[in-house]
CSV table of C-alpha atoms in Angstrom, one decimal:
chain,number,residue,atom,x,y,z
N,1,UNK,CA,170.3,22.9,234.4
N,2,UNK,CA,172.6,19.9,233.6
N,3,UNK,CA,175.4,21.4,231.6
N,4,UNK,CA,175.9,18.0,229.8
N,5,UNK,CA,172.2,17.9,228.8
N,6,UNK,CA,171.2,21.5,227.9
N,7,UNK,CA,167.7,22.1,226.6
N,8,UNK,CA,167.3,21.9,222.8
N,9,UNK,CA,165.4,24.4,220.7
N,10,UNK,CA,164.3,23.5,217.1
N,11,UNK,CA,164.0,26.4,214.6
N,12,UNK,CA,163.7,26.1,210.9
N,13,UNK,CA,164.8,22.5,210.7
N,14,UNK,CA,167.9,23.1,212.8
N,15,UNK,CA,168.6,22.2,216.4
N,16,UNK,CA,170.2,24.7,218.8
N,17,UNK,CA,171.5,24.0,222.3
N,18,UNK,CA,170.7,26.6,224.9
N,19,UNK,CA,173.8,27.1,227.0
N,20,UNK,CA,174.2,28.4,230.5
N,21,UNK,CA,175.1,32.1,230.5
N,22,UNK,CA,178.6,32.5,232.0
N,23,UNK,CA,178.8,35.2,234.6
N,24,UNK,CA,182.5,35.6,234.1
N,25,UNK,CA,183.4,37.5,230.9
N,26,UNK,CA,186.7,38.0,229.2
N,27,UNK,CA,187.9,40.8,226.9
N,28,UNK,CA,188.0,40.2,223.2
N,29,UNK,CA,185.5,37.3,223.5
N,30,UNK,CA,181.8,37.6,222.6
N,31,UNK,CA,179.2,35.8,224.5
N,32,UNK,CA,176.9,33.6,222.5
N,33,UNK,CA,173.8,32.2,224.2
N,34,UNK,CA,172.9,29.7,221.4
N,35,UNK,CA,174.8,27.7,218.9
N,36,UNK,CA,174.0,25.0,216.4
N,37,UNK,CA,175.6,21.6,216.0
N,38,UNK,CA,179.3,21.0,216.5
N,39,UNK,CA,180.2,24.3,214.8
N,40,UNK,CA,179.4,27.9,215.5
N,41,UNK,CA,176.4,29.2,213.4
N,42,UNK,CA,178.0,32.6,213.2
N,43,UNK,CA,180.8,31.0,211.1
N,44,UNK,CA,178.8,29.1,208.6
N,45,UNK,CA,175.9,30.0,206.3
N,46,UNK,CA,172.6,29.0,207.8
N,47,UNK,CA,170.5,27.1,205.3
N,48,UNK,CA,167.3,27.9,207.2
N,49,UNK,CA,167.4,31.5,205.9
N,50,UNK,CA,169.1,33.6,203.2
N,51,UNK,CA,171.7,36.3,203.8
N,52,UNK,CA,172.2,38.7,200.8
N,53,UNK,CA,175.4,40.6,200.1
N,54,UNK,CA,174.8,44.3,199.4
N,55,UNK,CA,177.0,47.3,198.6
N,56,UNK,CA,177.2,48.1,202.3
N,57,UNK,CA,177.7,44.6,203.6
N,58,UNK,CA,175.1,41.9,204.3
N,59,UNK,CA,171.3,41.8,204.8
N,60,UNK,CA,168.7,39.3,206.0
N,61,UNK,CA,165.0,39.6,206.0
N,62,UNK,CA,162.6,37.7,208.3
N,63,UNK,CA,158.8,37.7,208.1
N,64,UNK,CA,157.4,38.3,211.6
N,65,UNK,CA,153.7,38.8,212.5
N,66,UNK,CA,153.2,42.3,213.9
N,67,UNK,CA,152.0,41.0,217.3
N,68,UNK,CA,155.5,39.7,218.0
N,69,UNK,CA,157.4,42.9,217.2
N,70,UNK,CA,157.3,44.0,220.8
N,71,UNK,CA,159.3,41.0,221.9
N,72,UNK,CA,162.1,42.0,219.6
N,73,UNK,CA,161.9,45.6,220.6
N,74,UNK,CA,161.7,45.0,224.3
N,75,UNK,CA,161.0,47.4,227.1
N,76,UNK,CA,162.0,50.9,226.0
N,77,UNK,CA,163.8,49.3,223.0
N,78,UNK,CA,166.3,47.6,225.3
N,79,UNK,CA,166.2,44.1,223.6
N,80,UNK,CA,166.7,45.6,220.1
N,81,UNK,CA,169.6,47.8,221.2
N,82,UNK,CA,171.3,44.9,222.9
N,83,UNK,CA,170.9,42.7,219.9
N,84,UNK,CA,172.3,45.4,217.6
N,85,UNK,CA,175.3,46.1,220.0
N,86,UNK,CA,176.2,42.5,220.6
N,87,UNK,CA,176.0,41.5,216.9
N,88,UNK,CA,177.2,44.8,215.4
N,89,UNK,CA,174.1,45.0,213.2
N,90,UNK,CA,171.2,47.3,212.5
N,91,UNK,CA,167.7,45.9,212.9
N,92,UNK,CA,164.8,47.7,211.1
N,93,UNK,CA,161.3,46.8,212.4
N,94,UNK,CA,158.0,47.9,210.8
N,95,UNK,CA,155.6,50.2,212.8
N,96,UNK,CA,153.3,48.5,215.3
N,97,UNK,CA,150.3,46.9,213.6
N,98,UNK,CA,151.9,47.1,210.1
N,99,UNK,CA,152.7,43.7,208.6
N,100,UNK,CA,156.1,43.5,207.0
N,101,UNK,CA,159.6,42.2,207.3
N,102,UNK,CA,162.2,42.8,209.9
N,103,UNK,CA,165.5,43.6,208.1
N,104,UNK,CA,168.9,42.9,209.6
N,105,UNK,CA,171.9,44.7,208.1
N,106,UNK,CA,175.6,44.6,209.0
N,107,UNK,CA,179.1,44.8,207.6
N,108,UNK,CA,179.9,41.2,208.6
N,109,UNK,CA,178.0,38.1,207.5
N,110,UNK,CA,178.6,36.4,210.8
N,111,UNK,CA,177.0,39.3,212.7
N,112,UNK,CA,173.9,39.2,210.6
N,113,UNK,CA,173.6,35.4,211.0
N,114,UNK,CA,174.0,35.8,214.8
N,115,UNK,CA,171.3,38.5,215.0
N,116,UNK,CA,168.9,36.4,212.9
N,117,UNK,CA,169.5,33.3,215.0
N,118,UNK,CA,168.9,35.2,218.2
N,119,UNK,CA,165.7,36.8,216.8
N,120,UNK,CA,164.5,33.3,215.8
N,121,UNK,CA,165.1,32.0,219.3
N,122,UNK,CA,163.3,34.9,220.9
N,123,UNK,CA,160.3,34.5,218.5
N,124,UNK,CA,160.2,30.8,219.0
N,125,UNK,CA,160.1,31.3,222.8
N,126,UNK,CA,157.4,33.9,222.9
N,127,UNK,CA,155.3,32.2,220.2
N,128,UNK,CA,155.0,29.2,222.4
N,129,UNK,CA,153.5,31.4,225.1
N,130,UNK,CA,150.7,32.8,222.9
N,131,UNK,CA,147.2,31.3,223.3
N,132,UNK,CA,146.2,29.3,220.3
N,133,UNK,CA,144.0,31.1,217.8
N,134,UNK,CA,142.9,28.2,215.5
N,135,UNK,CA,142.5,24.5,215.5
N,136,UNK,CA,141.9,21.7,213.0
N,137,UNK,CA,138.6,20.0,213.5
N,138,UNK,CA,135.9,17.6,212.3
N,139,UNK,CA,132.4,19.0,213.0
N,140,UNK,CA,130.1,16.7,214.9
N,141,UNK,CA,127.2,19.1,215.1
N,142,UNK,CA,124.8,17.4,212.7
N,143,UNK,CA,121.2,17.6,213.8
N,144,UNK,CA,120.9,13.9,214.8
N,145,UNK,CA,124.0,14.1,217.0
N,146,UNK,CA,122.8,17.4,218.5
N,147,UNK,CA,119.5,15.8,219.4
N,148,UNK,CA,121.1,12.8,221.1
N,149,UNK,CA,123.5,15.1,222.9
N,150,UNK,CA,120.6,17.1,224.3
N,151,UNK,CA,119.0,13.9,225.4
N,152,UNK,CA,122.3,12.9,227.1
N,153,UNK,CA,122.4,16.3,228.9
N,154,UNK,CA,118.8,16.0,230.1
N,155,UNK,CA,119.3,12.5,231.4
N,156,UNK,CA,122.6,13.4,233.2
N,157,UNK,CA,120.9,16.3,234.9
N,158,UNK,CA,117.9,14.2,235.8
N,159,UNK,CA,119.9,11.3,237.3
N,160,UNK,CA,123.2,12.9,238.5
N,161,UNK,CA,122.5,16.5,239.3
N,162,UNK,CA,123.0,15.8,243.1
N,163,UNK,CA,126.6,14.6,242.4
N,164,UNK,CA,129.3,17.0,243.5
N,165,UNK,CA,129.9,19.7,240.9
N,166,UNK,CA,127.5,18.6,238.2
N,167,UNK,CA,125.5,21.4,236.7
N,168,UNK,CA,124.0,22.5,233.3
N,169,UNK,CA,126.9,25.0,232.8
N,170,UNK,CA,129.4,22.1,232.3
N,171,UNK,CA,127.9,21.0,229.0
N,172,UNK,CA,129.3,21.8,225.5
N,173,UNK,CA,127.3,24.0,223.2
N,174,UNK,CA,125.6,21.3,220.9
N,175,UNK,CA,126.2,23.5,217.8
N,176,UNK,CA,129.9,23.3,218.5
N,177,UNK,CA,130.4,19.6,219.1
N,178,UNK,CA,133.6,18.6,217.3
N,179,UNK,CA,136.8,16.5,217.2
N,180,UNK,CA,140.0,18.5,217.7
N,181,UNK,CA,143.0,17.3,215.8
N,182,UNK,CA,145.5,20.0,216.9
N,183,UNK,CA,145.8,23.6,217.8
N,184,UNK,CA,147.7,26.5,216.0
N,185,UNK,CA,148.9,30.0,216.8
N,186,UNK,CA,148.3,32.0,213.6
N,187,UNK,CA,149.0,35.7,214.1
N,188,UNK,CA,148.3,37.3,210.8
N,189,UNK,CA,146.5,36.6,207.4
N,190,UNK,CA,149.7,35.3,205.9
N,191,UNK,CA,150.0,32.6,208.5
N,192,UNK,CA,146.3,31.7,208.1
N,193,UNK,CA,146.8,31.4,204.3
N,194,UNK,CA,149.9,29.3,204.8
N,195,UNK,CA,147.8,26.9,207.0
N,196,UNK,CA,145.0,26.8,204.4
N,197,UNK,CA,147.4,26.0,201.6
N,198,UNK,CA,149.0,23.2,203.6
N,199,UNK,CA,145.6,21.7,204.3
N,200,UNK,CA,144.9,21.5,200.6
N,201,UNK,CA,148.3,19.9,199.9
N,202,UNK,CA,147.5,17.3,202.6
N,203,UNK,CA,144.3,16.5,200.8
N,204,UNK,CA,146.2,15.9,197.5
N,205,UNK,CA,149.2,14.1,199.2
N,206,UNK,CA,147.4,11.5,201.4
N,207,UNK,CA,143.9,12.3,202.6
N,208,UNK,CA,142.1,11.3,199.4
N,209,UNK,CA,144.3,8.2,199.2
N,210,UNK,CA,143.3,7.1,202.7
N,211,UNK,CA,139.6,8.0,202.4
N,212,UNK,CA,139.2,7.0,198.8
N,213,UNK,CA,137.7,10.4,198.2
N,214,UNK,CA,134.6,9.4,200.3
N,215,UNK,CA,133.3,10.6,203.6
N,216,UNK,CA,134.3,8.6,206.7
N,217,UNK,CA,131.4,7.0,208.6
N,218,UNK,CA,132.1,7.2,212.3
N,219,UNK,CA,130.1,6.2,215.4
N,220,UNK,CA,130.0,8.4,218.5
N,221,UNK,CA,129.3,6.2,221.5
N,222,UNK,CA,130.3,5.9,225.1
N,223,UNK,CA,131.9,8.4,227.5
N,224,UNK,CA,135.3,8.5,229.1
N,225,UNK,CA,137.2,11.0,231.3
N,226,UNK,CA,140.6,12.6,231.0
N,227,UNK,CA,142.2,12.5,234.4
N,228,UNK,CA,143.0,9.7,236.8
N,229,UNK,CA,140.2,10.0,239.3
N,230,UNK,CA,136.6,9.9,238.0
N,231,UNK,CA,135.5,11.5,241.3
N,232,UNK,CA,137.5,14.6,240.3
N,233,UNK,CA,136.7,14.9,236.6
N,234,UNK,CA,137.4,18.1,234.6
N,235,UNK,CA,136.7,16.8,231.1
N,236,UNK,CA,134.2,14.2,230.0
N,237,UNK,CA,134.3,13.2,226.4
N,238,UNK,CA,132.4,11.0,223.9
N,239,UNK,CA,134.4,8.3,222.2
N,240,UNK,CA,134.6,8.2,218.4
N,241,UNK,CA,135.6,5.3,216.2
N,242,UNK,CA,135.2,4.2,212.5
N,243,UNK,CA,132.0,2.2,212.0
N,244,UNK,CA,133.9,-0.3,209.8
N,245,UNK,CA,136.5,-0.9,212.5
N,246,UNK,CA,139.3,0.5,210.4
N,247,UNK,CA,141.9,3.0,211.6
N,248,UNK,CA,141.5,5.4,208.6
N,249,UNK,CA,140.3,8.3,210.8
N,250,UNK,CA,143.2,7.8,213.1
N,251,UNK,CA,145.6,7.7,210.1
N,252,UNK,CA,144.2,10.9,208.7
N,253,UNK,CA,144.4,12.7,212.0
N,254,UNK,CA,147.9,11.6,212.8
N,255,UNK,CA,149.3,12.4,209.3
N,256,UNK,CA,147.7,15.8,209.3
N,257,UNK,CA,149.2,16.7,212.6
N,258,UNK,CA,152.6,15.3,211.6
N,259,UNK,CA,152.6,17.4,208.4
N,260,UNK,CA,151.5,20.6,210.3
N,261,UNK,CA,154.2,20.0,213.0
N,262,UNK,CA,156.9,19.5,210.3
N,263,UNK,CA,155.8,22.9,208.8
N,264,UNK,CA,156.3,24.7,212.1
N,265,UNK,CA,152.6,25.7,212.2
N,266,UNK,CA,151.8,23.3,215.1
N,267,UNK,CA,153.6,22.1,218.2
N,268,UNK,CA,153.8,18.3,218.8
N,269,UNK,CA,151.9,17.4,221.9
N,270,UNK,CA,151.3,13.7,221.7
N,271,UNK,CA,152.6,10.7,219.7
N,272,UNK,CA,149.1,10.1,218.4
N,273,UNK,CA,145.9,12.2,218.2
N,274,UNK,CA,143.4,11.3,220.9
N,275,UNK,CA,140.1,11.1,219.0
N,276,UNK,CA,137.4,12.4,221.4
N,277,UNK,CA,134.5,14.9,221.5
N,278,UNK,CA,134.3,17.0,224.6
N,279,UNK,CA,130.7,16.9,226.1
N,280,UNK,CA,131.4,18.3,229.6
N,281,UNK,CA,134.2,20.6,230.7
N,282,UNK,CA,134.8,22.4,234.0
N,283,UNK,CA,136.2,25.4,232.0
N,284,UNK,CA,132.7,26.1,230.7
N,285,UNK,CA,131.5,26.6,234.3
N,286,UNK,CA,133.9,29.6,234.7
N,287,UNK,CA,133.7,31.0,231.2
N,288,UNK,CA,130.8,30.0,228.9
N,289,UNK,CA,132.8,31.3,225.8
N,290,UNK,CA,135.6,28.8,226.4
N,291,UNK,CA,134.1,26.2,224.1
N,292,UNK,CA,137.3,24.8,222.7
N,293,UNK,CA,138.9,21.8,224.4
N,294,UNK,CA,141.8,23.2,226.3
N,295,UNK,CA,143.3,19.7,226.9
N,296,UNK,CA,144.8,19.9,223.4
N,297,UNK,CA,147.2,22.7,224.3
N,298,UNK,CA,149.0,20.7,226.9
N,299,UNK,CA,148.9,23.7,229.2
N,300,UNK,CA,146.9,24.2,232.4
N,301,UNK,CA,144.4,27.0,232.7
N,302,UNK,CA,145.1,29.9,234.9
N,303,UNK,CA,141.4,29.8,236.1
N,304,UNK,CA,140.6,27.8,239.2
N,305,UNK,CA,138.6,24.8,238.1
N,306,UNK,CA,136.0,23.1,240.2
N,307,UNK,CA,136.0,19.4,239.3
N,308,UNK,CA,132.9,17.3,239.3
N,309,UNK,CA,132.2,13.7,240.4
N,310,UNK,CA,131.7,11.8,237.2
N,311,UNK,CA,131.5,8.3,238.7
N,312,UNK,CA,127.7,7.8,238.3
N,313,UNK,CA,127.7,9.4,234.8
N,314,UNK,CA,130.4,7.0,233.7
N,315,UNK,CA,128.4,4.0,235.0
N,316,UNK,CA,125.0,5.1,233.7
N,317,UNK,CA,126.1,6.3,230.3
N,318,UNK,CA,129.1,4.1,229.6
N,319,UNK,CA,127.5,2.9,226.3
N,320,UNK,CA,125.3,5.9,225.5
N,321,UNK,CA,124.9,6.1,221.7
N,322,UNK,CA,125.1,9.6,220.3
N,323,UNK,CA,124.7,8.4,216.7
N,324,UNK,CA,126.6,8.0,213.4
N,325,UNK,CA,128.0,10.8,211.3
N,326,UNK,CA,129.6,11.3,207.9
N,327,UNK,CA,132.9,13.2,208.2
N,328,UNK,CA,133.5,14.9,204.9
N,329,UNK,CA,135.8,17.8,205.7
N,330,UNK,CA,138.6,18.9,208.0
N,331,UNK,CA,138.3,22.5,209.0
N,332,UNK,CA,140.7,25.2,210.1
N,333,UNK,CA,138.5,26.6,212.8
N,334,UNK,CA,138.8,30.0,214.5
N,335,UNK,CA,138.7,30.0,218.3
N,336,UNK,CA,136.0,32.1,220.0
N,337,UNK,CA,133.9,32.5,216.9
N,338,UNK,CA,130.7,31.4,215.4
N,339,UNK,CA,129.3,31.1,211.9
N,340,UNK,CA,125.6,31.1,210.8
N,341,UNK,CA,125.1,27.5,211.9
N,342,UNK,CA,126.5,28.2,215.4
N,343,UNK,CA,129.7,26.2,214.6
N,344,UNK,CA,133.1,27.9,214.7
N,345,UNK,CA,134.0,30.2,211.9
N,346,UNK,CA,136.0,28.4,209.2
N,347,UNK,CA,139.2,29.9,207.8
N,348,UNK,CA,139.7,27.0,205.4
N,349,UNK,CA,138.8,23.4,204.9
N,350,UNK,CA,139.5,20.3,202.8
C-alpha cells in the first residue's frame, strides 16, 4: 500500500483514511486504525451519529441488521472484546436473530466515538461482501415481448445450436425479462422499508417531472454482448431505447441510482446506468435459479463459466425486434423469488 495514498472508506457522509497498522508500539499511545479528515475523530463530535451523555458517562446507539452481529462479535467474541478493551467501552449486542440496536457505553466521549467509528468501518467492510438481495427493475415481461423473445430463442437454437457453448439453458426465463437499474443489500425489514420510502420520494422529487406522469414508451431491439471477444461471450443482452429518441429513460435510471447511492443503500458501480435486458447468460447454464443479471454487481462469480461463441448470433440477430413496451413503474424486486405472474416478487414500487 502507498502510504501517501491510503485507501478511503466512506461512511455516513464522512471520509476515513485506512492507515497501515504499525508493528512497533509505544507505551501510553493508543493505536488507531482509522481517522477522519485532518483531525482525530476521537477528539471531535461526529455529526454522522449522536452520542448521548448519561449519568454514568456517554452512550451511542447504532441500528445494525441482525445478520451482521456476528462480524462485531467475532470468533469466540474476540472482536467485541478487543473493541471494548482498546476503546474502554462496553458494547451491548442483541441476541442472534433479534432485530435491535447495538449500544455502546463508556465513561469517555472519545472512547464511545472511537468504538462507533470502528464498528461502522467493520460493518461497511462486511456489508460489501454480502450478496445482493434486491434490485431496482423495470419489468419487460409483457406478453408481446415474451412471445418475440421465445421466437428469438427458437431461431437462435435452430440456426446457431452448433456454435460452441450455445444451448437452451443459456436463455433467460421469459417471465423474468427486465431492465436492472442497480442492486441492493437489504438485510432486514427496516432496510427494505427505507428503500421503499426512498423510492416514493424519488417519484415525488423528479420521476414524475421527467416522465410527465406518463408511462415511457421504449423499443427493445437488437442484441449486443458484454465482454471484449464475441467468440467468448458470457452475457448477451437486448438493447433498449426510448421510441421518441429522448434520453428520459436514461435520466430516470441515472437519477434513481444517484439518489440510492447517496442514501447508502446502493454502491456506485458505473458513471451511468447501462440500459440492457439480459437474454442469454452463461450463469444460467450452471444454475437455472440465477436469473438476475450478475454483471450489475461488478463482482465475478465463483462458479466456473463456460462461454459461448456469439459471433453468428450477433450477425444474424443484430436488428432483431423484440417489440415496444410501456414502462409505468420501477420495482424494488427481490432476488431468487417469483410472484403469481412469474416475475420477481416486489417489495415496493413507484
